[in-house]
Amino acid sequence: MAVRLEKQDSIGFVVLDRPPANSYDRAFMEELGAAADEAARDDSVKAIVVRSANERFFSAGADVSVFAKSDMDTQNAFVVCANESIGKFESTPKVVIAAINGHCLGGGLEIALCCDFRIAAEGSYRIGLPEVTLGLLPGTGGTQRLPRLIGRQKALDFMLRGTTSFHRASCWIARPSAPVPTPRVRPSRSAASSSRRCRVSACGSTRA
């Protein structure tokens, strides 16, 4: 499976795991929506963390081959499915946190924007909405949620110029606060052995 739900104590971890970059297709989005539903229904889950199993990518967004190899009806259905799936993080009454540990681009950032908080690990990776460089615009809510979070002018710079920036320069998306050990964010064997640290986002919800 490209997406799975793991539970630890009272936390539900929605794990993105589609190598090499967690680029998503319709099947991925259907699994993401199912994991969000399961976490929302489970009374033992008090909060939800969306994280990546990949050390380098949170998510690179939509798999561009979906658009290159399909007709307009298929593309439209894919975009509708993606919006419905990631919107479930926004509609659940439980707190949802995006644990960003690597490149977070396009639809990957749009997933993070649906969460109540974003946590950015230290490292050399980029955050942004580069769709315009492919002749597209963000299709899963970025045009609405990003301006609410960072303001219209900065959001337009991201969306119309395809700007991406290193996470340190993107503090208005994942604003640093008190440092938190990475193992608290990614409870995996590789994370437990890592000396990296991450910083808690002070950003609020992008909900309407």
GROMACS .gro file of C-alpha atoms in nm:
model
  208
    1MET     CA    1   0.000   0.000   0.000
    2ALA     CA    2   0.114   0.353  -0.077
    3VAL     CA    3  -0.057   0.491   0.235
    4ARG     CA    4  -0.113   0.318   0.566
    5LEU     CA    5  -0.236   0.403   0.913
    6GLU     CA    6  -0.010   0.317   1.205
    7LYS     CA    7  -0.117   0.366   1.565
    8GLN     CA    8   0.107   0.437   1.860
    9ASP     CA    9  -0.044   0.521   2.197
   10SER     CA   10  -0.320   0.770   2.114
   11ILE     CA   11  -0.166   0.897   1.789
   12GLY     CA   12  -0.266   0.784   1.441
   13PHE     CA   13   0.020   0.813   1.193
   14VAL     CA   14  -0.087   0.838   0.829
   15VAL     CA   15   0.228   0.722   0.652
   16LEU     CA   16   0.300   0.818   0.289
   17ASP     CA   17   0.507   0.544   0.127
   18ARG     CA   18   0.524   0.551  -0.252
   19PRO     CA   19   0.890   0.565  -0.359
   20PRO     CA   20   1.080   0.743  -0.486
   21ALA     CA   21   0.910   1.076  -0.407
   22ASN     CA   22   0.561   1.000  -0.272
   23SER     CA   23   0.411   1.136  -0.594
   24TYR     CA   24   0.046   1.044  -0.591
   25ASP     CA   25  -0.197   0.890  -0.835
   26ARG     CA   26  -0.566   0.817  -0.784
   27ALA     CA   27  -0.504   0.489  -0.599
   28PHE     CA   28  -0.271   0.673  -0.358
   29MET     CA   29  -0.537   0.936  -0.294
   30GLU     CA   30  -0.806   0.675  -0.235
   31GLU     CA   31  -0.582   0.507   0.021
   32LEU     CA   32  -0.507   0.846   0.182
   33GLY     CA   33  -0.878   0.918   0.216
   34ALA     CA   34  -0.942   0.573   0.363
   35ALA     CA   35  -0.663   0.621   0.618
   36ALA     CA   36  -0.802   0.963   0.715
   37ASP     CA   37  -1.148   0.812   0.760
   38GLU     CA   38  -1.018   0.525   0.971
   39ALA     CA   39  -0.823   0.761   1.197
   40ALA     CA   40  -1.122   0.989   1.235
   41ARG     CA   41  -1.355   0.701   1.330
   42ASP     CA   42  -1.119   0.536   1.578
   43ASP     CA   43  -1.200   0.667   1.926
   44SER     CA   44  -0.858   0.555   2.051
   45VAL     CA   45  -0.691   0.800   1.811
   46LYS     CA   46  -0.683   1.144   1.969
   47ALA     CA   47  -0.462   1.320   1.712
   48ILE     CA   48  -0.339   1.247   1.360
   49VAL     CA   49   0.012   1.293   1.219
   50VAL     CA   50   0.072   1.280   0.844
   51ARG     CA   51   0.431   1.177   0.777
   52SER     CA   52   0.652   1.024   0.511
   53ALA     CA   53   0.838   0.694   0.514
   54ASN     CA   54   1.087   0.856   0.275
   55GLU     CA   55   1.395   1.029   0.418
   56ARG     CA   56   1.416   1.282   0.132
   57PHE     CA   57   1.055   1.362   0.037
   58PHE     CA   58   0.740   1.446   0.226
   59SER     CA   59   0.567   1.445  -0.112
   60ALA     CA   60   0.647   1.579  -0.458
   61GLY     CA   61   0.277   1.614  -0.536
   62ALA     CA   62   0.077   1.464  -0.819
   63ASP     CA   63   0.233   1.209  -1.051
   64VAL     CA   64   0.259   1.409  -1.374
   65SER     CA   65   0.227   1.091  -1.579
   66VAL     CA   66  -0.139   1.082  -1.478
   67PHE     CA   67  -0.192   1.400  -1.680
   68ALA     CA   68   0.036   1.300  -1.964
   69LYS     CA   69  -0.130   0.965  -2.027
   70SER     CA   70  -0.501   1.029  -1.961
   71ASP     CA   71  -0.792   1.217  -2.117
   72MET     CA   72  -0.958   1.525  -1.969
   73ASP     CA   73  -1.239   1.332  -1.797
   74THR     CA   74  -0.989   1.106  -1.622
   75GLN     CA   75  -0.781   1.406  -1.516
   76ASN     CA   76  -1.086   1.586  -1.377
   77ALA     CA   77  -1.194   1.278  -1.183
   78PHE     CA   78  -0.843   1.249  -1.040
   79VAL     CA   79  -0.844   1.611  -0.921
   80VAL     CA   80  -1.188   1.570  -0.762
   81CYS     CA   81  -1.072   1.252  -0.583
   82ALA     CA   82  -0.757   1.428  -0.458
   83ASN     CA   83  -0.954   1.725  -0.323
   84GLU     CA   84  -1.201   1.500  -0.146
   85SER     CA   85  -0.927   1.288   0.010
   86ILE     CA   86  -0.704   1.562   0.148
   87GLY     CA   87  -1.009   1.763   0.254
   88LYS     CA   88  -1.085   1.491   0.509
   89PHE     CA   89  -0.791   1.612   0.718
   90GLU     CA   90  -0.949   1.956   0.722
   91SER     CA   91  -1.295   1.837   0.818
   92THR     CA   92  -1.208   1.598   1.102
   93PRO     CA   93  -1.258   1.740   1.453
   94LYS     CA   94  -0.926   1.583   1.558
   95VAL     CA   95  -0.602   1.779   1.547
   96VAL     CA   96  -0.399   1.696   1.235
   97ILE     CA   97  -0.024   1.765   1.210
   98ALA     CA   98   0.196   1.742   0.900
   99ALA     CA   99   0.548   1.620   0.986
  100ILE     CA  100   0.755   1.759   0.699
  101ASN     CA  101   1.091   1.586   0.676
  102GLY     CA  102   1.188   1.645   0.313
  103HIS     CA  103   1.089   1.812  -0.013
  104CYS     CA  104   0.728   1.928   0.011
  105LEU     CA  105   0.618   2.043  -0.332
  106GLY     CA  106   0.300   2.101  -0.526
  107GLY     CA  107   0.029   1.868  -0.408
  108GLY     CA  108   0.256   1.760  -0.124
  109LEU     CA  109   0.239   2.111   0.018
  110GLU     CA  110  -0.135   2.113  -0.044
  111ILE     CA  111  -0.166   1.804   0.177
  112ALA     CA  112   0.028   1.985   0.450
  113LEU     CA  113  -0.190   2.294   0.413
  114CYS     CA  114  -0.498   2.085   0.501
  115CYS     CA  115  -0.346   2.011   0.841
  116ASP     CA  116  -0.389   2.224   1.151
  117PHE     CA  117  -0.015   2.246   1.216
  118ARG     CA  118   0.304   2.181   1.023
  119ILE     CA  119   0.629   2.054   1.178
  120ALA     CA  120   0.946   2.107   0.974
  121ALA     CA  121   1.254   1.894   1.037
  122GLU     CA  122   1.593   2.054   0.991
  123GLY     CA  123   1.761   1.972   0.661
  124SER     CA  124   1.822   2.086   0.303
  125TYR     CA  125   1.492   2.051   0.124
  126ARG     CA  126   1.247   2.274  -0.058
  127ILE     CA  127   0.888   2.382  -0.002
  128GLY     CA  128   0.671   2.537  -0.271
  129LEU     CA  129   0.408   2.521  -0.544
  130PRO     CA  130   0.603   2.484  -0.873
  131GLU     CA  131   0.306   2.372  -1.087
  132VAL     CA  132   0.322   2.682  -1.308
  133THR     CA  133   0.659   2.565  -1.442
  134LEU     CA  134   0.468   2.274  -1.595
  135GLY     CA  135   0.196   2.499  -1.736
  136LEU     CA  136  -0.045   2.419  -1.452
  137LEU     CA  137  -0.183   2.585  -1.139
  138PRO     CA  138  -0.227   2.420  -0.797
  139GLY     CA  139  -0.534   2.199  -0.823
  140THR     CA  140  -0.598   2.074  -0.471
  141GLY     CA  141  -0.670   2.383  -0.268
  142GLY     CA  142  -0.336   2.560  -0.262
  143THR     CA  143  -0.477   2.870  -0.431
  144GLN     CA  144  -0.716   2.913  -0.139
  145ARG     CA  145  -0.532   2.781   0.165
  146LEU     CA  146  -0.187   2.929   0.107
  147PRO     CA  147  -0.308   3.293   0.092
  148ARG     CA  148  -0.499   3.240   0.416
  149LEU     CA  149  -0.182   3.123   0.583
  150ILE     CA  150   0.086   3.359   0.448
  151GLY     CA  151  -0.103   3.643   0.280
  152ARG     CA  152  -0.200   3.712  -0.079
  153GLN     CA  153   0.126   3.866  -0.201
  154LYS     CA  154   0.359   3.590  -0.084
  155ALA     CA  155   0.117   3.324  -0.202
  156LEU     CA  156   0.097   3.479  -0.550
  157ASP     CA  157   0.477   3.476  -0.570
  158PHE     CA  158   0.473   3.103  -0.501
  159MET     CA  159   0.189   3.023  -0.738
  160LEU     CA  160   0.257   3.253  -1.035
  161ARG     CA  161   0.637   3.233  -1.041
  162GLY     CA  162   0.671   2.871  -0.928
  163THR     CA  163   0.896   2.985  -0.645
  164THR     CA  164   1.035   2.722  -0.411
  165SER     CA  165   1.248   2.795  -0.109
  166PHE     CA  166   1.450   2.607   0.146
  167HIS     CA  167   1.244   2.532   0.453
  168ARG     CA  168   1.434   2.786   0.665
  169ALA     CA  169   1.319   3.061   0.428
  170SER     CA  170   0.963   2.925   0.441
  171CYS     CA  171   0.912   2.993   0.811
  172TRP     CA  172   0.578   3.155   0.734
  173ILE     CA  173   0.455   2.812   0.620
  174ALA     CA  174   0.621   2.603   0.891
  175ARG     CA  175   0.727   2.867   1.141
  176PRO     CA  176   0.998   2.745   1.381
  177SER     CA  177   0.935   2.741   1.753
  178ALA     CA  178   1.072   2.519   2.031
  179PRO     CA  179   1.286   2.229   1.897
  180VAL     CA  180   1.140   1.879   1.922
  181PRO     CA  181   1.349   1.559   1.881
  182THR     CA  182   1.286   1.395   1.543
  183PRO     CA  183   1.198   1.053   1.699
  184ARG     CA  184   0.889   1.217   1.851
  185VAL     CA  185   0.776   1.304   1.499
  186ARG     CA  186   0.877   0.992   1.310
  187PRO     CA  187   0.866   0.689   1.539
  188SER     CA  188   1.074   0.461   1.319
  189ARG     CA  189   1.400   0.275   1.364
  190SER     CA  190   1.583   0.509   1.126
  191ALA     CA  191   1.444   0.817   1.296
  192ALA     CA  192   1.534   0.688   1.638
  193SER     CA  193   1.897   0.669   1.534
  194SER     CA  194   1.898   1.014   1.376
  195SER     CA  195   2.054   1.311   1.545
  196ARG     CA  196   1.850   1.560   1.347
  197ARG     CA  197   1.601   1.779   1.526
  198CYS     CA  198   1.287   1.946   1.405
  199ARG     CA  199   1.095   2.256   1.493
  200VAL     CA  200   0.727   2.285   1.577
  201SER     CA  201   0.520   2.502   1.351
  202ALA     CA  202   0.352   2.796   1.515
  203CYS     CA  203   0.119   2.833   1.219
  204GLY     CA  204  -0.252   2.801   1.276
  205SER     CA  205  -0.518   2.628   1.073
  206THR     CA  206  -0.587   2.716   0.710
  207ARG     CA  207  -0.950   2.616   0.745
  208ALA     CA  208  -1.213   2.854   0.614
   0.00000   0.00000   0.00000
